[in-house]
Amino acid sequence: MCGIVGYIGKDDIKNRLLDGLAELEYRGYDSAGIAILQESDLSIYKATGKLENLREKAKEYSSGDTFGIGIGHTRWATHGKPTEANAHPHFAEFSYVVHNGIIENYSEIKKELTKKGCSFLSQTDTEVIVHLFEENLKEHKNTLVAFEKTISSLKGAYAILLITKNSPETIYFAKNGSPLIYGKGENGIYFASSDAPLIGSASEVVYLEDGEYGYATNSEEKFFLDFKELNPEFKKLHVNKTFAQKDGFRYFMEKEIYEQHQILLETMMGRVLEHDIVFEEFDAGILVGVESIKICACGTSYHSALAGSYLLERIAKIRTHVEIASEFRYKEPILKESELFVVISQSGETADTLEALKIAKASGLKTLAICNVDNSSIVRLADFTILTRAGIEKGVASTKAFATQIMVLWMLSLFFAKFKGHLQKSDIKKELHKMIESAASTKVDEKLHERLKKLSKRFLHGHGFFFIGRDIFFPLALEGALKLKEISYLHAEGYPAGEMKHGPIALADSELFTIALMPKNLLFEKIKSNVEEIAARDATIAAISPICIDSADDMIYIQNSDSYMVEFFEMMVVLQLFALEVSIRLGNDVDMPRNLAKSVTVE
Ligand code: F6R
């Protein structure tokens, strides 16, 4: 995730851009940059790391009150390391671009442009945009036509702002897949990746839709879709700062739950192709000599590891063993070099996980990190990394990071299965559809959310919760219980449904709440019997299923799909929202629950 801003006007352009970027720093802070064009004079500043480094670098520059245009970017590295050369704005001879998203066909474009003599300074996918624009301009002479030609050659997701000395008062913009907002205020025209930078400056805004593009100057604005001019709908912007950062949600956790469907697409982008699955981070050679996989992680990441073990064994047919990192590190583990050692971490800084990784490295194992934060300690240490691309997660209770970890593990299982010959191209196509369906199924249905809000009031007391599931739904049950514990402070346990009869069922009475995960597509009859056993002991049962369960006191319906992974992702959202609503009713601080921290860098 990156953030972009743009400004047209004469009101201290540099600070307008820098202040806008400050509001977007939550989207990434690997590097930042700005480019300002005033009366054909171009000034560009870039710095790695946090925005304060850019502020320092650009401190001598004053935009004064001369009219000008400017664009800015804050980066969450995806293609290319977080160096200054890879920082945006990227430029060609006389044009500059900032971009949020991923250009999937950038290597093909780059090859073509290189043949024509273009040379590239960065390793990013973005740089091709600006070179392609200038090539198109040579041919078409008209900046708008050149811009249209450029964006129509791009595949993937983008929000783009482009400026050129050829038309020094204009910002060209385009949106497809990544967010872009156009705003107008007393002091100028603004662009940003979210509302936050626009609050207090723009009074009315257009939330651009996919495929829309256009240009703006101080006196003219044009919007297009499919080469036809549009009259977009401007909306008033009245929100306050706090509201904006949370994009109107009550808590960051809520916002993060709601953005999962979009984030999951970003996780898949460029990796899941129609007939193939690729990781630019490594090739299938990673598996040479590997007989089994060991995964180490903590907390929520441990739950995704457990879920991943079901996928890796079932799909890739590789023996997979999961351990809690804090247990692993002191057990004097016997490690084999034929084991691929995987660590999973949102922050990349969890001390126990990092230590487990060090042990594995010292024993000569190949190591792979599945992580959300590039350049973190874990990423720097591991031999290979897959970034989960969840963007910054602010809520202490992890939601979207979990979703992306599961998606990565699913993709990895397919990637390994392909290498081992267990998967044909046609199977990949089917899986791709399931993945897209899974991502879509995490889009929060407002009616379902309302239902969970109402239902939550019945679950504020009692002597505890059991979240039960079987197979891959068991780790999901663990995660549902953890979410509830963390933010509601109620006692909850995740349990394999088939194990209840071996002890815990003794707790069953009407004050014991059981949340049963009952997918239609995996062991439905088995879990149905387990739920009936508990219901017979008078426990209060809420079932999550597409099928009506007679023995349940409450039903939470999910859609009827043909894939247990779609059911998995949809249930995940139900559990997250359930914990959120119980916590809100109990009056707790959802985003900063007591005793917890986002990154656990101590043992
Ligand atoms: C729970 C949660 C924690 C983390 C755990 C590991 O919502 O966020 O359980 O999952 O502290 O953290 P990472 O994934 O950063 O290693």
Coordinates of C-alpha atoms and ligand atoms in Angstrom, one line a residue:
M1 CA 0.0 0.0 0.0
C2 CA 1.2 3.5 -0.8
G3 CA -0.4 6.9 -0.5
I4 CA -0.4 9.6 -3.1
V5 CA -1.3 13.3 -3.0
G6 CA -1.5 16.2 -5.5
Y7 CA -2.2 19.9 -5.3
I8 CA -2.9 22.7 -7.8
G9 CA -2.8 26.2 -6.4
K10 CA -0.6 28.8 -4.9
D11 CA -0.9 28.1 -1.2
D12 CA 2.5 26.9 0.0
I13 CA 2.6 23.8 -2.3
K14 CA 5.4 22.1 -0.5
N15 CA 3.7 22.1 2.9
R16 CA 0.3 21.1 1.3
L17 CA 2.0 18.0 -0.1
L18 CA 4.0 17.1 3.0
D19 CA 1.0 17.6 5.3
G20 CA -1.1 15.5 3.0
L21 CA 1.5 12.7 3.1
A22 CA 1.6 12.9 6.9
E23 CA -2.1 11.8 6.9
L24 CA -1.2 8.9 4.6
E25 CA 1.8 7.6 6.4
Y26 CA -0.3 4.8 7.8
R27 CA -0.2 3.4 4.3
G28 CA 3.5 3.0 4.3
Y29 CA 6.7 4.8 5.3
D30 CA 9.5 3.1 3.4
S31 CA 10.2 6.3 1.6
A32 CA 8.5 9.5 0.5
G33 CA 8.9 12.1 -2.3
I34 CA 7.5 15.2 -3.8
A35 CA 7.8 17.0 -7.2
I36 CA 6.7 20.6 -7.6
L37 CA 6.4 22.4 -10.9
Q38 CA 6.2 26.2 -10.7
E39 CA 6.5 28.2 -13.9
S40 CA 8.3 25.4 -15.6
D41 CA 10.8 25.1 -12.8
L42 CA 10.8 21.6 -11.4
S43 CA 11.9 20.7 -7.9
I44 CA 12.0 17.1 -6.7
Y45 CA 12.9 15.7 -3.3
K46 CA 13.0 12.1 -2.1
A47 CA 14.1 10.4 1.1
T48 CA 14.0 6.9 2.5
G49 CA 12.2 6.1 5.7
K50 CA 9.7 8.2 7.5
L51 CA 8.3 11.5 6.2
E52 CA 10.3 13.5 8.7
N53 CA 13.4 12.7 6.6
L54 CA 11.8 14.2 3.5
R55 CA 10.7 17.3 5.5
E56 CA 14.3 17.7 6.6
K57 CA 15.6 17.3 3.0
A58 CA 13.2 19.7 1.5
K59 CA 13.5 22.3 4.3
E60 CA 15.4 24.9 2.3
Y61 CA 12.8 24.9 -0.4
S62 CA 10.0 27.4 -0.3
S63 CA 7.1 27.4 -2.7
G64 CA 6.2 31.0 -1.8
D65 CA 2.9 32.1 -3.1
T66 CA 3.6 31.5 -6.8
F67 CA 1.0 29.3 -8.5
G68 CA 2.1 25.8 -9.2
I69 CA 1.3 22.1 -9.2
G70 CA 2.8 19.3 -7.1
I71 CA 2.5 15.5 -6.5
G72 CA 3.7 13.4 -3.6
H73 CA 4.0 9.8 -2.5
T74 CA 4.6 7.8 0.6
R75 CA 5.8 4.2 -0.1
W76 CA 5.1 0.7 1.1
A77 CA 7.6 -1.2 -0.9
T78 CA 6.4 -3.9 -3.2
H79 CA 8.7 -3.9 -6.2
G80 CA 12.2 -3.0 -5.4
K81 CA 13.9 -2.3 -2.1
P82 CA 13.0 0.9 -0.1
T83 CA 15.9 2.9 -1.5
E84 CA 15.9 6.5 -2.7
A85 CA 16.1 5.4 -6.3
N86 CA 12.9 3.4 -5.9
A87 CA 11.1 6.3 -4.1
H88 CA 8.5 8.1 -6.1
P89 CA 8.0 10.5 -8.0
H90 CA 9.6 8.6 -10.8
F91 CA 10.6 10.5 -13.9
A92 CA 11.7 10.4 -17.5
E93 CA 13.0 13.3 -19.4
F94 CA 10.4 16.0 -18.5
S95 CA 7.5 14.2 -16.8
Y96 CA 7.0 12.9 -13.2
V97 CA 4.6 10.3 -11.8
V98 CA 3.4 8.9 -8.5
H99 CA 1.5 5.7 -8.3
N100 CA -0.3 3.5 -5.8
G101 CA -0.9 -0.1 -6.9
I102 CA 0.9 -2.7 -9.0
I103 CA 1.5 -2.6 -12.7
E104 CA 1.4 -6.4 -13.5
N105 CA 2.7 -6.1 -17.0
Y106 CA 5.5 -3.8 -16.2
S107 CA 8.3 -6.2 -17.3
E108 CA 6.8 -6.5 -20.8
I109 CA 6.5 -2.8 -21.1
K110 CA 10.0 -2.3 -19.8
K111 CA 11.4 -4.7 -22.4
E112 CA 9.7 -2.8 -25.2
L113 CA 10.8 0.6 -23.9
T114 CA 14.4 -0.6 -23.4
K115 CA 14.4 -1.7 -27.0
K116 CA 13.5 1.8 -27.9
G117 CA 16.4 3.2 -25.9
C118 CA 14.8 4.1 -22.6
S119 CA 16.9 3.5 -19.5
F120 CA 15.6 3.0 -16.1
L121 CA 16.8 4.2 -12.7
S122 CA 14.7 2.1 -10.4
Q123 CA 13.5 -1.4 -9.9
T124 CA 9.9 -0.4 -9.5
D125 CA 6.9 -1.3 -11.7
T126 CA 5.9 2.4 -11.6
E127 CA 8.8 3.9 -13.6
V128 CA 7.5 2.4 -16.9
I129 CA 4.4 4.6 -16.7
V130 CA 6.3 7.9 -17.1
H131 CA 8.6 6.5 -19.9
L132 CA 5.7 5.1 -21.7
F133 CA 3.9 8.4 -21.5
E134 CA 6.8 10.3 -23.0
E135 CA 7.1 7.7 -25.8
N136 CA 3.4 8.0 -26.5
L137 CA 3.8 11.8 -26.5
K138 CA 6.5 11.6 -29.2
E139 CA 4.0 9.8 -31.4
H140 CA 0.7 11.6 -30.6
K141 CA 1.9 15.1 -29.7
N142 CA -1.1 15.7 -27.5
T143 CA -0.6 15.2 -23.8
L144 CA -4.1 13.9 -23.0
V145 CA -4.0 11.4 -25.9
A146 CA -0.5 10.3 -24.7
F147 CA -1.9 9.8 -21.2
E148 CA -4.9 7.9 -22.4
K149 CA -2.7 5.6 -24.5
T150 CA -0.4 5.1 -21.5
I151 CA -3.1 4.1 -19.1
S152 CA -4.8 1.8 -21.6
S153 CA -1.6 -0.2 -21.9
L154 CA -1.4 -0.8 -18.1
K155 CA -2.6 -4.0 -16.5
G156 CA -3.1 -4.2 -12.8
A157 CA -4.1 -1.7 -10.2
Y158 CA -3.3 1.9 -10.1
A159 CA -4.0 5.4 -8.8
I160 CA -1.8 7.7 -10.8
L161 CA -0.9 11.4 -10.8
L162 CA 1.3 12.6 -13.6
I163 CA 2.8 16.0 -14.3
T164 CA 4.8 17.1 -17.3
K165 CA 6.8 20.2 -18.2
N166 CA 5.0 19.9 -21.6
S167 CA 1.8 21.1 -19.9
P168 CA 3.1 22.7 -16.7
E169 CA -0.2 23.7 -15.1
T170 CA -1.9 20.4 -15.4
I171 CA -2.2 17.2 -13.3
Y172 CA -3.2 14.1 -15.1
F173 CA -4.9 11.5 -13.0
A174 CA -6.3 7.9 -13.4
K175 CA -7.8 5.3 -11.1
N176 CA -8.2 1.6 -11.5
G177 CA -8.3 -0.7 -8.4
S178 CA -6.5 1.7 -6.0
P179 CA -8.3 4.5 -4.3
L180 CA -8.1 8.1 -5.6
I181 CA -10.2 11.1 -4.5
Y182 CA -10.4 14.5 -6.3
G183 CA -11.2 17.5 -4.1
K184 CA -11.9 21.2 -4.6
G185 CA -11.5 23.9 -2.1
E186 CA -11.1 27.7 -1.7
N187 CA -7.3 27.4 -2.2
G188 CA -7.0 24.9 -5.0
I189 CA -7.5 21.4 -6.3
Y190 CA -6.4 18.4 -4.3
F191 CA -5.9 14.7 -4.9
A192 CA -5.4 12.0 -2.3
S193 CA -5.6 8.3 -1.6
S194 CA -8.1 8.8 1.2
D195 CA -10.2 11.5 2.8
A196 CA -7.8 12.3 5.5
P197 CA -5.5 14.7 3.7
L198 CA -8.4 16.6 2.2
I199 CA -10.2 17.4 5.5
G200 CA -10.1 21.1 6.2
S201 CA -8.9 21.9 2.6
A202 CA -11.3 20.5 0.1
S203 CA -15.0 21.3 0.6
E204 CA -16.3 19.0 -2.1
V205 CA -14.9 15.7 -3.5
V206 CA -15.3 13.1 -6.1
Y207 CA -14.5 9.5 -5.2
L208 CA -13.2 8.3 -8.5
E209 CA -14.4 5.0 -9.8
D210 CA -12.3 2.3 -11.6
G211 CA -11.5 3.2 -15.2
E212 CA -11.9 7.0 -14.6
Y213 CA -9.2 9.4 -15.6
G214 CA -8.8 13.0 -16.5
Y215 CA -6.9 16.2 -16.0
A216 CA -7.1 19.4 -14.0
T217 CA -5.7 22.8 -14.1
N218 CA -6.5 25.9 -12.0
S219 CA -9.3 26.8 -14.4
E220 CA -10.4 23.5 -16.0
E221 CA -11.2 20.0 -15.0
K222 CA -12.2 17.1 -17.2
F223 CA -13.2 13.5 -16.2
F224 CA -13.4 10.6 -18.7
L225 CA -14.4 7.0 -18.8
D226 CA -13.8 4.9 -21.9
F227 CA -12.8 8.0 -23.8
K228 CA -16.1 9.7 -23.1
E229 CA -16.4 12.8 -21.0
L230 CA -18.1 12.4 -17.6
N231 CA -19.9 14.7 -15.3
P232 CA -18.9 13.3 -11.9
E233 CA -20.9 13.7 -8.8
F234 CA -19.3 16.0 -6.2
K235 CA -20.0 15.3 -2.6
K236 CA -19.6 17.6 0.4
L237 CA -16.8 16.7 2.7
H238 CA -17.8 17.5 6.3
V239 CA -15.9 15.0 8.4
N240 CA -13.5 15.8 11.2
K241 CA -9.9 14.6 11.3
T242 CA -10.4 11.7 13.7
F243 CA -13.3 10.5 11.6
A244 CA -11.3 10.8 8.5
Q245 CA -8.4 8.7 9.6
K246 CA -10.8 5.9 10.4
D247 CA -12.7 6.7 7.2
G248 CA -15.9 7.0 9.2
F249 CA -15.6 3.8 11.2
R250 CA -15.8 3.8 14.9
Y251 CA -12.5 1.9 15.4
F252 CA -9.5 1.0 13.3
M253 CA -10.3 -2.6 13.9
E254 CA -13.7 -2.1 12.3
K255 CA -12.2 -0.2 9.3
E256 CA -9.6 -3.0 8.9
I257 CA -12.3 -5.7 8.9
Y258 CA -14.2 -3.7 6.2
E259 CA -11.2 -3.3 4.0
Q260 CA -10.3 -7.0 3.9
H261 CA -11.9 -7.7 0.5
Q262 CA -9.8 -5.0 -1.1
I263 CA -6.6 -6.0 0.7
L264 CA -6.9 -9.6 -0.3
L265 CA -7.0 -8.7 -3.9
E266 CA -3.7 -6.7 -3.3
T267 CA -2.2 -9.8 -1.7
M268 CA -3.0 -11.9 -4.8
M269 CA -2.1 -9.3 -7.3
G270 CA 0.7 -10.3 -9.7
R271 CA 0.9 -13.7 -8.0
V272 CA -2.2 -15.5 -9.0
L273 CA -2.5 -15.4 -12.7
E274 CA -5.2 -17.1 -14.7
H275 CA -3.2 -20.4 -15.3
D276 CA -0.3 -19.9 -13.1
I277 CA 0.8 -19.0 -9.6
V278 CA 4.1 -17.1 -9.2
F279 CA 6.1 -15.5 -6.5
E280 CA 8.6 -13.0 -7.7
E281 CA 10.4 -13.4 -4.4
F282 CA 11.6 -17.0 -5.3
D283 CA 11.0 -19.8 -7.7
A284 CA 10.1 -23.4 -7.1
G285 CA 13.8 -24.2 -6.6
I286 CA 13.1 -23.3 -3.0
L287 CA 11.7 -26.8 -2.6
V288 CA 14.7 -28.7 -3.9
G289 CA 15.8 -31.0 -1.2
V290 CA 12.8 -30.2 1.0
E291 CA 10.9 -33.1 2.5
S292 CA 8.8 -31.3 5.1
I293 CA 7.8 -27.9 6.4
K294 CA 8.0 -26.5 9.9
I295 CA 6.1 -23.3 10.7
C296 CA 6.7 -21.2 13.8
A297 CA 4.7 -18.2 14.9
C298 CA 2.8 -16.6 17.8
G299 CA -0.8 -15.6 18.5
T300 CA -3.0 -14.9 15.5
S301 CA 0.0 -15.7 13.2
Y302 CA 0.2 -19.1 14.9
H303 CA -3.5 -19.7 14.1
S304 CA -2.9 -18.9 10.4
A305 CA 0.1 -21.3 10.5
L306 CA -2.1 -24.0 11.8
A307 CA -4.7 -23.3 9.1
G308 CA -1.8 -23.3 6.6
S309 CA -0.7 -26.7 7.7
Y310 CA -4.1 -28.2 6.6
L311 CA -3.7 -26.5 3.2
L312 CA 0.0 -27.5 2.7
E313 CA -0.7 -31.2 3.5
R314 CA -4.0 -31.4 1.6
I315 CA -3.1 -29.4 -1.5
A316 CA 0.7 -29.7 -1.8
K317 CA 1.0 -33.0 0.0
I318 CA 4.0 -31.9 2.1
R319 CA 4.2 -33.0 5.7
T320 CA 3.8 -29.8 7.8
H321 CA 4.4 -29.3 11.4
V322 CA 3.5 -26.1 13.4
E323 CA 4.9 -24.9 16.6
I324 CA 4.4 -21.9 18.9
A325 CA 7.6 -19.9 18.7
S326 CA 8.0 -19.4 22.4
E327 CA 7.7 -23.1 23.0
F328 CA 10.0 -24.1 20.1
R329 CA 12.9 -21.9 21.1
Y330 CA 13.7 -23.6 24.4
K331 CA 12.8 -27.2 23.6
E332 CA 16.2 -28.0 22.0
P333 CA 14.5 -28.9 18.8
I334 CA 15.9 -31.5 16.5
L335 CA 15.9 -29.9 13.1
K336 CA 16.6 -31.5 9.7
E337 CA 18.1 -29.6 6.8
S338 CA 15.5 -31.2 4.6
E339 CA 12.9 -29.1 6.5
L340 CA 11.8 -25.8 5.0
F341 CA 11.4 -23.5 8.0
V342 CA 8.6 -20.9 7.7
V343 CA 7.9 -18.1 10.2
I344 CA 4.8 -16.0 10.1
S345 CA 4.5 -12.6 11.6
Q346 CA 2.5 -9.4 11.0
S347 CA 5.1 -7.1 12.5
G348 CA 8.2 -8.9 11.7
E349 CA 9.5 -8.0 15.1
T350 CA 8.0 -10.6 17.5
A351 CA 10.9 -11.6 19.7
D352 CA 10.0 -15.3 20.0
T353 CA 9.4 -15.8 16.3
L354 CA 12.7 -14.0 15.5
E355 CA 14.5 -16.2 17.9
A356 CA 13.0 -19.3 16.4
L357 CA 14.1 -18.1 13.0
K358 CA 17.7 -17.6 14.2
I359 CA 17.8 -21.2 15.6
A360 CA 16.6 -22.5 12.2
K361 CA 19.2 -20.5 10.4
A362 CA 22.0 -21.6 12.7
S363 CA 21.0 -25.2 12.0
G364 CA 21.3 -24.6 8.2
L365 CA 17.6 -24.8 7.3
K366 CA 16.2 -22.9 4.3
T367 CA 14.0 -20.1 5.8
L368 CA 11.0 -18.3 4.5
A369 CA 9.2 -15.4 6.2
I370 CA 5.5 -14.6 5.6
C371 CA 5.4 -11.1 6.9
N372 CA 3.6 -7.8 6.6
V373 CA 6.4 -5.4 7.3
D374 CA 9.2 -5.1 4.7
N375 CA 12.6 -4.5 6.2
S376 CA 11.6 -5.7 9.6
S377 CA 14.0 -7.9 11.5
I378 CA 12.4 -11.1 10.5
V379 CA 12.4 -10.1 6.8
R380 CA 16.0 -9.1 6.9
L381 CA 17.0 -12.4 8.5
A382 CA 15.0 -14.9 6.4
D383 CA 16.4 -16.3 3.2
F384 CA 13.1 -15.6 1.4
T385 CA 10.1 -13.5 2.2
I386 CA 6.6 -13.3 1.0
L387 CA 5.0 -9.9 1.9
T388 CA 1.4 -10.2 2.9
R389 CA 0.6 -6.6 1.7
A390 CA -2.1 -6.0 4.4
G391 CA -0.9 -2.4 4.8
I392 CA -0.5 -0.9 8.2
E393 CA -2.7 -2.6 10.8
K394 CA -3.5 -0.2 13.6
G395 CA -6.0 -2.1 15.6
V396 CA -4.2 -4.2 18.2
A397 CA -6.5 -7.2 17.5
S398 CA -5.2 -8.5 14.2
T399 CA -7.8 -8.9 11.4
K400 CA -6.7 -8.1 7.9
A401 CA -3.2 -9.4 8.6
F402 CA -4.7 -12.8 9.5
A403 CA -6.8 -12.8 6.3
T404 CA -3.7 -12.0 4.1
Q405 CA -1.6 -14.7 5.9
I406 CA -4.2 -17.3 5.1
M407 CA -4.4 -16.2 1.5
V408 CA -0.6 -16.3 1.2
L409 CA -0.5 -19.8 2.7
W410 CA -3.2 -20.9 0.3
M411 CA -1.3 -19.5 -2.7
L412 CA 1.9 -21.1 -1.4
S413 CA 0.2 -24.5 -1.1
L414 CA -0.9 -24.2 -4.8
F415 CA 2.6 -23.1 -5.8
F416 CA 4.2 -26.1 -4.1
A417 CA 1.5 -28.4 -5.4
K418 CA 2.3 -27.2 -9.0
F419 CA 6.0 -27.8 -8.5
K420 CA 5.3 -31.3 -7.2
G421 CA 3.0 -32.1 -10.1
H422 CA -0.2 -32.4 -8.0
L423 CA -1.9 -29.5 -9.8
Q424 CA -2.7 -29.0 -13.5
K425 CA -3.2 -25.6 -15.1
S426 CA -7.0 -26.1 -15.2
D427 CA -6.9 -26.7 -11.4
I428 CA -5.2 -23.4 -10.9
K429 CA -7.9 -21.7 -12.9
K430 CA -10.5 -23.2 -10.6
E431 CA -8.5 -22.2 -7.5
L432 CA -8.2 -18.7 -8.8
H433 CA -11.9 -18.4 -9.0
K434 CA -12.3 -19.7 -5.5
M435 CA -9.7 -17.1 -4.3
I436 CA -11.5 -14.3 -6.0
E437 CA -14.8 -15.5 -4.5
S438 CA -13.2 -15.8 -1.1
A439 CA -11.9 -12.2 -1.3
A440 CA -15.3 -11.0 -2.3
S441 CA -17.0 -13.0 0.5
T442 CA -15.1 -10.9 3.1
K443 CA -16.9 -7.8 1.9
V444 CA -19.0 -6.9 4.9
D445 CA -22.7 -7.3 4.4
E446 CA -24.4 -4.4 6.3
K447 CA -27.4 -6.6 7.2
L448 CA -25.1 -9.3 8.7
H449 CA -23.3 -6.6 10.7
E450 CA -26.6 -5.3 12.0
R451 CA -27.6 -8.8 13.0
L452 CA -24.4 -9.4 14.9
K453 CA -24.8 -6.0 16.6
K454 CA -28.2 -7.1 17.9
L455 CA -27.1 -10.6 18.7
S456 CA -24.0 -9.4 20.7
K457 CA -26.2 -8.2 23.6
R458 CA -27.1 -11.8 24.5
F459 CA -23.4 -12.7 24.9
L460 CA -22.2 -10.4 27.5
H461 CA -22.3 -12.7 30.5
G462 CA -22.2 -16.4 31.1
H463 CA -19.3 -18.5 32.3
G464 CA -17.5 -18.8 29.1
F465 CA -17.4 -19.4 25.4
F466 CA -16.3 -22.4 23.3
F467 CA -15.6 -21.7 19.7
I468 CA -15.7 -25.1 17.9
G469 CA -14.7 -26.3 14.5
R470 CA -13.1 -29.2 12.6
D471 CA -10.3 -29.4 10.2
I472 CA -9.1 -25.9 9.0
F473 CA -12.1 -24.5 10.9
F474 CA -10.5 -25.5 14.2
P475 CA -7.7 -22.9 13.8
L476 CA -10.4 -20.4 12.8
A477 CA -12.2 -21.3 16.0
L478 CA -9.0 -20.6 17.9
E479 CA -8.7 -17.3 16.2
G480 CA -12.4 -16.4 16.9
A481 CA -11.9 -17.1 20.6
L482 CA -8.7 -15.1 20.7
K483 CA -10.4 -12.1 19.1
L484 CA -13.1 -12.2 21.7
K485 CA -10.7 -12.6 24.6
E486 CA -8.4 -9.8 23.5
I487 CA -11.0 -7.1 23.2
S488 CA -14.0 -8.2 25.4
Y489 CA -11.9 -9.7 28.2
L490 CA -14.4 -12.6 28.4
H491 CA -13.1 -16.1 28.7
A492 CA -13.2 -18.0 25.5
E493 CA -11.6 -21.2 24.2
G494 CA -11.2 -22.5 20.7
Y495 CA -11.6 -26.3 20.5
P496 CA -11.7 -29.0 17.9
A497 CA -15.4 -30.0 17.8
G498 CA -14.6 -33.7 18.0
E499 CA -12.7 -33.3 21.2
M500 CA -15.5 -31.7 23.3
K501 CA -16.7 -35.1 24.3
H502 CA -13.2 -35.9 25.8
G503 CA -13.6 -33.5 28.7
P504 CA -14.8 -30.0 28.0
I505 CA -18.4 -31.1 27.5
A506 CA -18.6 -31.4 31.3
L507 CA -18.8 -27.6 31.3
A508 CA -21.9 -27.6 29.2
D509 CA -25.0 -25.9 30.7
S510 CA -27.2 -23.0 29.5
E511 CA -24.6 -20.5 30.6
L512 CA -22.0 -22.0 28.3
F513 CA -22.0 -20.2 25.0
T514 CA -20.9 -22.3 22.0
I515 CA -20.1 -20.7 18.7
A516 CA -20.1 -23.5 16.2
L517 CA -18.4 -23.2 12.8
M518 CA -20.4 -25.4 10.5
P519 CA -19.3 -25.2 6.8
K520 CA -21.5 -27.0 4.3
N521 CA -18.4 -28.1 2.3
L522 CA -16.2 -29.8 4.9
L523 CA -17.2 -32.5 7.5
F524 CA -20.7 -31.0 7.9
E525 CA -22.4 -34.2 9.2
K526 CA -19.5 -34.7 11.7
I527 CA -19.7 -31.3 13.2
K528 CA -23.5 -31.4 13.2
S529 CA -23.3 -34.5 15.4
N530 CA -20.8 -32.8 17.7
V531 CA -23.2 -29.8 18.1
E532 CA -26.1 -32.0 18.8
E533 CA -24.1 -33.7 21.6
I534 CA -23.5 -30.3 23.2
A535 CA -27.1 -29.1 22.6
A536 CA -28.4 -32.2 24.4
R537 CA -26.5 -30.8 27.5
D538 CA -28.5 -27.5 27.2
A539 CA -25.6 -25.3 26.1
T540 CA -26.5 -22.1 24.3
I541 CA -25.4 -22.5 20.7
A542 CA -25.0 -20.0 17.9
A543 CA -24.2 -21.7 14.7
I544 CA -22.5 -20.1 11.7
S545 CA -23.5 -22.0 8.6
P546 CA -25.3 -21.7 5.3
I547 CA -27.6 -24.5 6.5
C548 CA -30.3 -24.1 9.2
I549 CA -29.2 -26.1 12.3
D550 CA -32.2 -27.2 14.3
S551 CA -30.3 -27.7 17.5
A552 CA -28.9 -24.1 17.5
D553 CA -30.4 -21.4 19.6
D554 CA -29.2 -18.7 17.1
M555 CA -28.3 -18.9 13.5
I556 CA -25.8 -16.7 11.7
Y557 CA -26.2 -17.4 8.0
I558 CA -23.4 -17.3 5.6
Q559 CA -23.8 -17.5 1.8
N560 CA -24.3 -20.9 0.1
S561 CA -21.1 -21.5 -1.8
D562 CA -19.3 -24.6 -3.1
S563 CA -16.0 -24.0 -1.5
Y564 CA -15.0 -24.5 2.1
M565 CA -12.3 -21.7 1.7
V566 CA -15.1 -19.2 0.7
E567 CA -16.9 -20.4 3.8
F568 CA -13.7 -20.0 5.9
F569 CA -13.2 -16.4 4.8
E570 CA -16.8 -15.4 5.4
M571 CA -16.9 -17.0 8.8
M572 CA -13.7 -15.2 9.7
V573 CA -15.5 -11.9 9.1
V574 CA -18.4 -13.0 11.2
L575 CA -16.1 -13.9 14.1
Q576 CA -14.2 -10.6 13.9
L577 CA -17.4 -8.6 13.8
F578 CA -18.9 -10.6 16.7
A579 CA -15.9 -9.9 18.9
L580 CA -16.0 -6.2 17.9
E581 CA -19.7 -5.8 18.8
V582 CA -19.4 -7.6 22.1
S583 CA -16.4 -5.4 23.0
I584 CA -18.2 -2.2 22.0
R585 CA -21.3 -3.2 24.1
L586 CA -19.0 -3.8 27.1
G587 CA -17.6 -0.3 26.7
N588 CA -14.0 -1.4 26.0
D589 CA -11.3 0.3 24.0
V590 CA -11.4 -1.9 20.9
D591 CA -8.2 -0.5 19.3
M592 CA -6.1 -0.5 22.4
P593 CA -7.2 -3.3 24.6
R594 CA -5.8 -3.5 28.1
N595 CA -2.4 -5.2 28.6
L596 CA -1.6 -5.7 24.9
A597 CA 0.7 -4.1 22.4
K598 CA 0.8 -4.3 18.7
S599 CA 4.3 -5.6 18.4
V600 CA 5.7 -7.9 21.0
T601 CA 9.4 -7.4 20.9
V602 CA 10.1 -8.9 24.3
E603 CA 10.1 -12.5 25.4
Ligands
F6R1 C1 -3.8 -11.0 18.1 C2 -2.5 -10.5 17.8 C3 -1.3 -11.2 18.3 C4 -0.2 -11.4 17.3 C5 1.1 -12.0 17.9 C6 2.1 -12.2 16.9 O1 -4.8 -10.2 17.5 O2 -2.3 -9.6 17.0 O3 -1.7 -12.5 18.8 O4 -0.7 -12.2 16.3 O5 1.5 -11.1 18.9 O6 2.5 -11.0 16.3 P1 3.2 -11.0 14.9 O7 2.2 -11.5 13.9 O8 3.5 -9.5 14.6 O9 4.4 -11.8 15.0

